[in-house]
C-alpha cells in the first residue's frame, strides 16, 4: 500500500489527467496494459495513470497485488470494479479466453474505462492481441500500453544482458510451450541453434530437456552457458546457471518451477561480472516493519532498496486526541518560552491545529523550539520552523543534556507536545532544570494489527528473518497482535535502547540495535549485520 502510494505521488499528474480524459469520453474504452514482470516499480507511468483513474480492472494470476492497491490509493466516488480472471477452474484455455474477451467487450459497451492488466508486455505471449481482435470486432475502442516483458527484465535483474556488443547481436523470444518432440511444433529449433544470438525461453520448464536436445541436434554447443530465473524481479527471485546440457538437471535439483525465464547464450557468463540484484546486502531477507501505516514508507523503502522483502504489519495506528487542550495551549502560546516536540506525529498534529486557527509559523516567532531527533526537526522545518536545540543523540536524555547549560530554561514555562503514554523522562528532566512544564497529549498509538493473523502463521513457520521496532509501544502492540509464542520466533532489530528494553521485556531476542536512533541509523545497523 505504501509503495503504491509512493508510486502515485511520483506520477503526480495522474489524477488530473484521468479526469480530463474521462470528461471527453462518452463511450467505454479498454486499455490493454502491461503490468511488467512483478516489481511494481517497473509499471509504466501510463499504466499507473490508468490504474488510478479507471472504472474496472480485469487481472489474472501474475498481477502483483501492489498494483491493484494503486487503484484505491485515491478516494473515488465509486470503488473500482475488480475482476479476477486468473482462476483456472475446469474450463479449457480457449473457453477461458473467450470468456475474458466477452467480459472486456461487455464492460466496454457499458461505457466503462477498463484496464486489462496483463503480466509483462500484453502482446508478448500474452494473448493481448486476441483480446484486441475481439474488441475491434465488437467496435469497442481500445488502447495498448506496452509493458516490460519478463524475458528482458528477469534477465536484467539476474545481471544478464540479452544483447552485448561482440557477444550477442540478436535475441529471440521463444515459447517453450510447444514440445519439440511433437510434429505439431512450429518453432524451427535447428534454425535457432544456427542463428548465434541469445535465446530467451518463456514457459519452458517442462520442455527444457527436449528443447536443449533439439538445439544441440541443430548444432549448438552443449557447453553454451544457460540460466534460469524464477520469479524474476520479485524479492524472492532465484537464479541458477549451468550449460545447455546441464541446466535442466540443475533446475530439477534446486526445485526451480514456473514462472521461469530461461536464457541461453554466451551473454549468461556476464552475470559473474554484472550481477547486482541478488548481491544487495539484504537480498533474500524477510523483514517485518511494524510502524504505523502513515509512517512505514521511509523505513520500508530503505529496506527494499537494500534488497529486503518487506512485510508491513502496522502494529499501531495514530489516534488524534481531543483537540481542546492543544487549542487552548495555542491560544496561550505567548506564555511559553519553549515548545518541545518528540515526534513527527506531534509536529503534524500541532501544525494542523495551528492552521485550523488560521495561524502559521509566525505565531511561534517568540517561542524557542526543541526537537528530540533529526526527523522531528525536519518535519518542523517543512513547516518553516527551525529548531533551537538539536541533541547529538536522539533520546530525551540527550535533549536534556543540551538544555542543561542554557540560561533560558529555569523558571520558564515549557509546552511539551507529547504522545499519550510517553515516558516521563523529558517532563521530569525539564522540571529538574527548573522549568514549568505543560504537558499536552496530542495523540496516542493504538493497536492496529492489520494482517496479524497471516503474519502469526508466517512467524510460526519461521517465515521472517527480522522484525523492526521503532518504539516501545510498537513492541507491545506487535506482541499483542501476533501472540507471545509467534513473536519470540523472530529476532528483533530496534531503533534504540528504550525500544530494545521493551523488546527484551517481552522475551524477544534483540539481535540488532541502531547506534544512531533514526530510521537511516536502524537500516544501517541491519545492513551491517547481514553484510
Ligand atoms: N506477457 C508476459 C509473458 C506471459 S507468458 C511477458 O511479457 O512477460 C508466461 C510466462 O512468462 C511464464 O511461464 C514465464 O516463462 C514468464 N514470466 C512471466 N513473469 C515472470 C517472472 N516474473 N519471472 C520469470 N518468468 C516470468
PDB file of C-alpha atoms in Angstrom, residues 238-425:
ATOM      1  CA  UNK A 238      16.089 -17.181  -7.800  1.00  0.00           C
ATOM      2  CA  UNK A 239      18.660 -17.724 -10.493  1.00  0.00           C
ATOM      3  CA  UNK A 240      20.537 -20.890 -11.347  1.00  0.00           C
ATOM      4  CA  UNK A 241      23.124 -21.314 -14.069  1.00  0.00           C
ATOM      5  CA  UNK A 242      24.661 -24.179 -15.982  1.00  0.00           C
ATOM      6  CA  UNK A 243      25.145 -25.123 -19.592  1.00  0.00           C
ATOM      7  CA  UNK A 244      22.663 -26.049 -22.266  1.00  0.00           C
ATOM      8  CA  UNK A 245      23.206 -29.693 -21.373  1.00  0.00           C
ATOM      9  CA  UNK A 246      23.147 -29.356 -17.572  1.00  0.00           C
ATOM     10  CA  UNK A 247      20.614 -26.607 -16.815  1.00  0.00           C
ATOM     11  CA  UNK A 248      17.525 -28.825 -16.738  1.00  0.00           C
ATOM     12  CA  UNK A 249      19.159 -31.068 -14.103  1.00  0.00           C
ATOM     13  CA  UNK A 250      20.302 -28.091 -12.056  1.00  0.00           C
ATOM     14  CA  UNK A 251      16.749 -26.711 -12.092  1.00  0.00           C
ATOM     15  CA  UNK A 252      15.319 -30.043 -11.040  1.00  0.00           C
ATOM     16  CA  UNK A 253      17.835 -30.357  -8.213  1.00  0.00           C
ATOM     17  CA  UNK A 254      17.226 -26.786  -6.998  1.00  0.00           C
ATOM     18  CA  UNK A 255      13.464 -27.106  -7.289  1.00  0.00           C
ATOM     19  CA  UNK A 256      13.047 -24.284  -9.773  1.00  0.00           C
ATOM     20  CA  UNK A 257       9.492 -24.256 -11.106  1.00  0.00           C
ATOM     21  CA  UNK A 258       7.354 -21.804 -13.092  1.00  0.00           C
ATOM     22  CA  UNK A 259       7.329 -18.885 -13.654  1.00  0.00           C
ATOM     23  CA  UNK A 260      10.778 -19.116 -15.168  1.00  0.00           C
ATOM     24  CA  UNK A 261      12.669 -17.300 -17.905  1.00  0.00           C
ATOM     25  CA  UNK A 262      15.484 -19.353 -19.402  1.00  0.00           C
ATOM     26  CA  UNK A 263      18.330 -17.591 -21.152  1.00  0.00           C
ATOM     27  CA  UNK A 264      20.647 -19.488 -23.451  1.00  0.00           C
ATOM     28  CA  UNK A 265      23.794 -17.980 -24.922  1.00  0.00           C
ATOM     29  CA  UNK A 266      27.248 -16.641 -24.081  1.00  0.00           C
ATOM     30  CA  UNK A 267      25.739 -13.468 -22.534  1.00  0.00           C
ATOM     31  CA  UNK A 268      24.855 -15.587 -19.490  1.00  0.00           C
ATOM     32  CA  UNK A 269      28.534 -15.529 -18.464  1.00  0.00           C
ATOM     33  CA  UNK A 270      28.287 -11.752 -17.893  1.00  0.00           C
ATOM     34  CA  UNK A 271      26.270 -12.429 -14.746  1.00  0.00           C
ATOM     35  CA  UNK A 272      29.562 -13.104 -12.964  1.00  0.00           C
ATOM     36  CA  UNK A 273      30.588  -9.523 -13.618  1.00  0.00           C
ATOM     37  CA  UNK A 274      27.385  -7.507 -13.531  1.00  0.00           C
ATOM     38  CA  UNK A 275      25.057  -9.482 -11.275  1.00  0.00           C
ATOM     39  CA  UNK A 276      23.560  -6.957  -8.833  1.00  0.00           C
ATOM     40  CA  UNK A 277      20.005  -7.656  -7.692  1.00  0.00           C
ATOM     41  CA  UNK A 278      20.775 -10.714  -5.603  1.00  0.00           C
ATOM     42  CA  UNK A 279      24.046  -9.243  -4.332  1.00  0.00           C
ATOM     43  CA  UNK A 280      22.455  -6.394  -2.396  1.00  0.00           C
ATOM     44  CA  UNK A 281      23.097  -6.682   1.348  1.00  0.00           C
ATOM     45  CA  UNK A 282      19.561  -7.610   2.421  1.00  0.00           C
ATOM     46  CA  UNK A 283      18.627  -9.755  -0.584  1.00  0.00           C
ATOM     47  CA  UNK A 284      16.624 -12.795   0.425  1.00  0.00           C
ATOM     48  CA  UNK A 285      15.868 -11.416   3.889  1.00  0.00           C
ATOM     49  CA  UNK A 286      12.277 -11.100   5.016  1.00  0.00           C
ATOM     50  CA  UNK A 287      11.856  -8.171   7.352  1.00  0.00           C
ATOM     51  CA  UNK A 288       8.704  -7.187   9.191  1.00  0.00           C
ATOM     52  CA  UNK A 289       8.000  -3.467   9.533  1.00  0.00           C
ATOM     53  CA  UNK A 290       5.699  -2.651  12.409  1.00  0.00           C
ATOM     54  CA  UNK A 291       5.434   1.120  12.086  1.00  0.00           C
ATOM     55  CA  UNK A 292       2.044   2.761  11.791  1.00  0.00           C
ATOM     56  CA  UNK A 293       0.745   2.775   8.233  1.00  0.00           C
ATOM     57  CA  UNK A 294       1.210   6.520   7.882  1.00  0.00           C
ATOM     58  CA  UNK A 295       4.882   6.239   8.869  1.00  0.00           C
ATOM     59  CA  UNK A 296       6.056   2.970   7.408  1.00  0.00           C
ATOM     60  CA  UNK A 297       7.104   4.251   3.987  1.00  0.00           C
ATOM     61  CA  UNK A 298      10.567   5.612   4.725  1.00  0.00           C
ATOM     62  CA  UNK A 299      11.692   2.508   6.621  1.00  0.00           C
ATOM     63  CA  UNK A 300      10.152   0.054   4.164  1.00  0.00           C
ATOM     64  CA  UNK A 301      11.609   1.823   1.168  1.00  0.00           C
ATOM     65  CA  UNK A 302      15.103   1.898   2.591  1.00  0.00           C
ATOM     66  CA  UNK A 303      14.948  -1.804   3.436  1.00  0.00           C
ATOM     67  CA  UNK A 304      13.641  -2.651  -0.019  1.00  0.00           C
ATOM     68  CA  UNK A 305      16.368  -0.587  -1.637  1.00  0.00           C
ATOM     69  CA  UNK A 306      18.893  -2.714   0.246  1.00  0.00           C
ATOM     70  CA  UNK A 307      17.234  -5.813  -1.225  1.00  0.00           C
ATOM     71  CA  UNK A 308      14.929  -6.991   1.566  1.00  0.00           C
ATOM     72  CA  UNK A 309      11.458  -8.380   1.140  1.00  0.00           C
ATOM     73  CA  UNK A 310       9.346  -6.215   3.411  1.00  0.00           C
ATOM     74  CA  UNK A 311       6.251  -7.418   5.204  1.00  0.00           C
ATOM     75  CA  UNK A 312       4.328  -4.453   6.515  1.00  0.00           C
ATOM     76  CA  UNK A 313       2.300  -5.136   9.604  1.00  0.00           C
ATOM     77  CA  UNK A 314       1.235  -1.870  11.142  1.00  0.00           C
ATOM     78  CA  UNK A 315       1.293  -2.760  14.838  1.00  0.00           C
ATOM     79  CA  UNK A 316      -0.069   0.594  15.842  1.00  0.00           C
ATOM     80  CA  UNK A 317      -2.010   3.457  14.391  1.00  0.00           C
ATOM     81  CA  UNK A 318      -2.156   7.059  15.435  1.00  0.00           C
ATOM     82  CA  UNK A 319      -5.308   8.289  17.128  1.00  0.00           C
ATOM     83  CA  UNK A 320      -5.520  12.054  17.470  1.00  0.00           C
ATOM     84  CA  UNK A 321      -6.549  13.129  20.969  1.00  0.00           C
ATOM     85  CA  UNK A 322      -9.275  15.617  21.943  1.00  0.00           C
ATOM     86  CA  UNK A 323      -8.092  18.894  20.368  1.00  0.00           C
ATOM     87  CA  UNK A 324      -9.364  21.079  23.237  1.00  0.00           C
ATOM     88  CA  UNK A 325      -6.200  21.223  25.403  1.00  0.00           C
ATOM     89  CA  UNK A 326      -3.971  21.836  22.372  1.00  0.00           C
ATOM     90  CA  UNK A 327      -6.225  24.611  21.148  1.00  0.00           C
ATOM     91  CA  UNK A 328      -6.086  26.405  24.461  1.00  0.00           C
ATOM     92  CA  UNK A 329      -2.308  25.922  24.672  1.00  0.00           C
ATOM     93  CA  UNK A 330      -2.014  27.541  21.254  1.00  0.00           C
ATOM     94  CA  UNK A 331      -4.164  30.437  22.439  1.00  0.00           C
ATOM     95  CA  UNK A 332      -1.740  30.924  25.358  1.00  0.00           C
ATOM     96  CA  UNK A 333       1.342  30.476  23.153  1.00  0.00           C
ATOM     97  CA  UNK A 334       2.945  33.762  24.254  1.00  0.00           C
ATOM     98  CA  UNK A 335       3.261  32.462  27.810  1.00  0.00           C
ATOM     99  CA  UNK A 336       5.660  29.748  26.701  1.00  0.00           C
ATOM    100  CA  UNK A 337       9.417  30.110  26.423  1.00  0.00           C
ATOM    101  CA  UNK A 338       9.791  26.708  24.743  1.00  0.00           C
ATOM    102  CA  UNK A 339       7.803  24.107  22.861  1.00  0.00           C
ATOM    103  CA  UNK A 340       9.246  20.578  22.856  1.00  0.00           C
ATOM    104  CA  UNK A 341       8.476  18.045  20.142  1.00  0.00           C
ATOM    105  CA  UNK A 342       9.428  14.386  20.310  1.00  0.00           C
ATOM    106  CA  UNK A 343       7.876  13.025  17.111  1.00  0.00           C
ATOM    107  CA  UNK A 344       6.828  13.909  13.601  1.00  0.00           C
ATOM    108  CA  UNK A 345       3.266  12.985  14.541  1.00  0.00           C
ATOM    109  CA  UNK A 346       3.244  15.660  17.209  1.00  0.00           C
ATOM    110  CA  UNK A 347       4.550  18.208  14.706  1.00  0.00           C
ATOM    111  CA  UNK A 348       1.904  17.300  12.151  1.00  0.00           C
ATOM    112  CA  UNK A 349      -0.970  17.460  14.649  1.00  0.00           C
ATOM    113  CA  UNK A 350       0.310  20.686  16.197  1.00  0.00           C
ATOM    114  CA  UNK A 351       0.652  22.303  12.786  1.00  0.00           C
ATOM    115  CA  UNK A 352      -2.853  21.234  11.737  1.00  0.00           C
ATOM    116  CA  UNK A 353      -4.236  22.767  14.922  1.00  0.00           C
ATOM    117  CA  UNK A 354      -2.313  25.967  14.274  1.00  0.00           C
ATOM    118  CA  UNK A 355      -3.664  26.181  10.750  1.00  0.00           C
ATOM    119  CA  UNK A 356      -7.172  25.462  11.964  1.00  0.00           C
ATOM    120  CA  UNK A 357      -6.878  28.712  13.917  1.00  0.00           C
ATOM    121  CA  UNK A 358      -5.691  30.431  10.710  1.00  0.00           C
ATOM    122  CA  UNK A 359      -2.212  30.775  12.220  1.00  0.00           C
ATOM    123  CA  UNK A 360       1.152  29.894  10.753  1.00  0.00           C
ATOM    124  CA  UNK A 361       4.847  29.798  11.706  1.00  0.00           C
ATOM    125  CA  UNK A 362       4.826  33.494  12.613  1.00  0.00           C
ATOM    126  CA  UNK A 363       2.642  32.679  15.610  1.00  0.00           C
ATOM    127  CA  UNK A 364       5.672  30.926  17.140  1.00  0.00           C
ATOM    128  CA  UNK A 365       8.128  33.729  16.396  1.00  0.00           C
ATOM    129  CA  UNK A 366       8.860  34.384  20.077  1.00  0.00           C
ATOM    130  CA  UNK A 367       8.950  30.786  21.276  1.00  0.00           C
ATOM    131  CA  UNK A 368      12.035  28.568  21.198  1.00  0.00           C
ATOM    132  CA  UNK A 369      11.666  25.095  19.775  1.00  0.00           C
ATOM    133  CA  UNK A 370      13.284  21.815  20.827  1.00  0.00           C
ATOM    134  CA  UNK A 371      13.175  18.507  18.959  1.00  0.00           C
ATOM    135  CA  UNK A 372      14.464  15.136  20.034  1.00  0.00           C
ATOM    136  CA  UNK A 373      15.681  13.869  16.681  1.00  0.00           C
ATOM    137  CA  UNK A 374      16.503  14.898  13.135  1.00  0.00           C
ATOM    138  CA  UNK A 375      13.269  13.590  11.585  1.00  0.00           C
ATOM    139  CA  UNK A 376      11.221  15.679  14.036  1.00  0.00           C
ATOM    140  CA  UNK A 377      13.422  18.696  13.301  1.00  0.00           C
ATOM    141  CA  UNK A 378      12.972  18.117   9.574  1.00  0.00           C
ATOM    142  CA  UNK A 379       9.187  17.935   9.967  1.00  0.00           C
ATOM    143  CA  UNK A 380       9.306  21.276  11.786  1.00  0.00           C
ATOM    144  CA  UNK A 381      11.466  22.798   9.093  1.00  0.00           C
ATOM    145  CA  UNK A 382       8.912  21.672   6.500  1.00  0.00           C
ATOM    146  CA  UNK A 383       6.523  23.981   8.361  1.00  0.00           C
ATOM    147  CA  UNK A 384       9.053  26.823   8.226  1.00  0.00           C
ATOM    148  CA  UNK A 385      10.228  26.358  11.829  1.00  0.00           C
ATOM    149  CA  UNK A 386      13.905  25.780  12.619  1.00  0.00           C
ATOM    150  CA  UNK A 387      14.756  24.190  15.967  1.00  0.00           C
ATOM    151  CA  UNK A 388      16.821  25.994  18.588  1.00  0.00           C
ATOM    152  CA  UNK A 389      18.450  22.899  20.059  1.00  0.00           C
ATOM    153  CA  UNK A 390      19.200  19.564  18.495  1.00  0.00           C
ATOM    154  CA  UNK A 391      20.895  16.928  20.623  1.00  0.00           C
ATOM    155  CA  UNK A 392      23.716  14.753  19.303  1.00  0.00           C
ATOM    156  CA  UNK A 393      21.954  11.541  20.301  1.00  0.00           C
ATOM    157  CA  UNK A 394      18.281  11.090  19.662  1.00  0.00           C
ATOM    158  CA  UNK A 395      16.818  10.291  23.040  1.00  0.00           C
ATOM    159  CA  UNK A 396      15.141  12.535  25.598  1.00  0.00           C
ATOM    160  CA  UNK A 397      18.205  12.351  27.848  1.00  0.00           C
ATOM    161  CA  UNK A 398      20.404  13.925  25.189  1.00  0.00           C
ATOM    162  CA  UNK A 399      17.926  16.744  24.621  1.00  0.00           C
ATOM    163  CA  UNK A 400      18.004  17.446  28.341  1.00  0.00           C
ATOM    164  CA  UNK A 401      21.803  17.469  28.290  1.00  0.00           C
ATOM    165  CA  UNK A 402      21.721  20.022  25.503  1.00  0.00           C
ATOM    166  CA  UNK A 403      19.366  22.215  27.548  1.00  0.00           C
ATOM    167  CA  UNK A 404      21.280  21.881  30.798  1.00  0.00           C
ATOM    168  CA  UNK A 405      23.799  24.648  30.139  1.00  0.00           C
ATOM    169  CA  UNK A 406      21.291  27.153  28.861  1.00  0.00           C
ATOM    170  CA  UNK A 407      20.006  30.017  30.923  1.00  0.00           C
ATOM    171  CA  UNK A 408      16.616  30.224  29.274  1.00  0.00           C
ATOM    172  CA  UNK A 409      15.052  27.130  30.815  1.00  0.00           C
ATOM    173  CA  UNK A 410      14.946  27.754  34.549  1.00  0.00           C
ATOM    174  CA  UNK A 411      11.703  29.360  35.650  1.00  0.00           C
ATOM    175  CA  UNK A 412      10.398  29.276  32.099  1.00  0.00           C
ATOM    176  CA  UNK A 413       7.080  27.764  31.005  1.00  0.00           C
ATOM    177  CA  UNK A 414       7.515  24.894  28.558  1.00  0.00           C
ATOM    178  CA  UNK A 415       4.852  23.343  26.356  1.00  0.00           C
ATOM    179  CA  UNK A 416       5.535  19.638  25.858  1.00  0.00           C
ATOM    180  CA  UNK A 417       3.653  18.309  22.815  1.00  0.00           C
ATOM    181  CA  UNK A 418       3.527  14.701  23.941  1.00  0.00           C
ATOM    182  CA  UNK A 419       2.147  11.331  22.992  1.00  0.00           C
ATOM    183  CA  UNK A 420      -0.184   9.709  25.473  1.00  0.00           C
ATOM    184  CA  UNK A 421       1.733   7.124  27.461  1.00  0.00           C
ATOM    185  CA  UNK A 422       5.114   8.601  26.518  1.00  0.00           C
ATOM    186  CA  UNK A 423       7.926   8.236  29.028  1.00  0.00           C
ATOM    187  CA  UNK A 424       8.170  10.837  31.758  1.00  0.00           C
ATOM    188  CA  UNK A 425      11.898  11.399  31.175  1.00  0.00           C
TER     189      UNK A 425
END
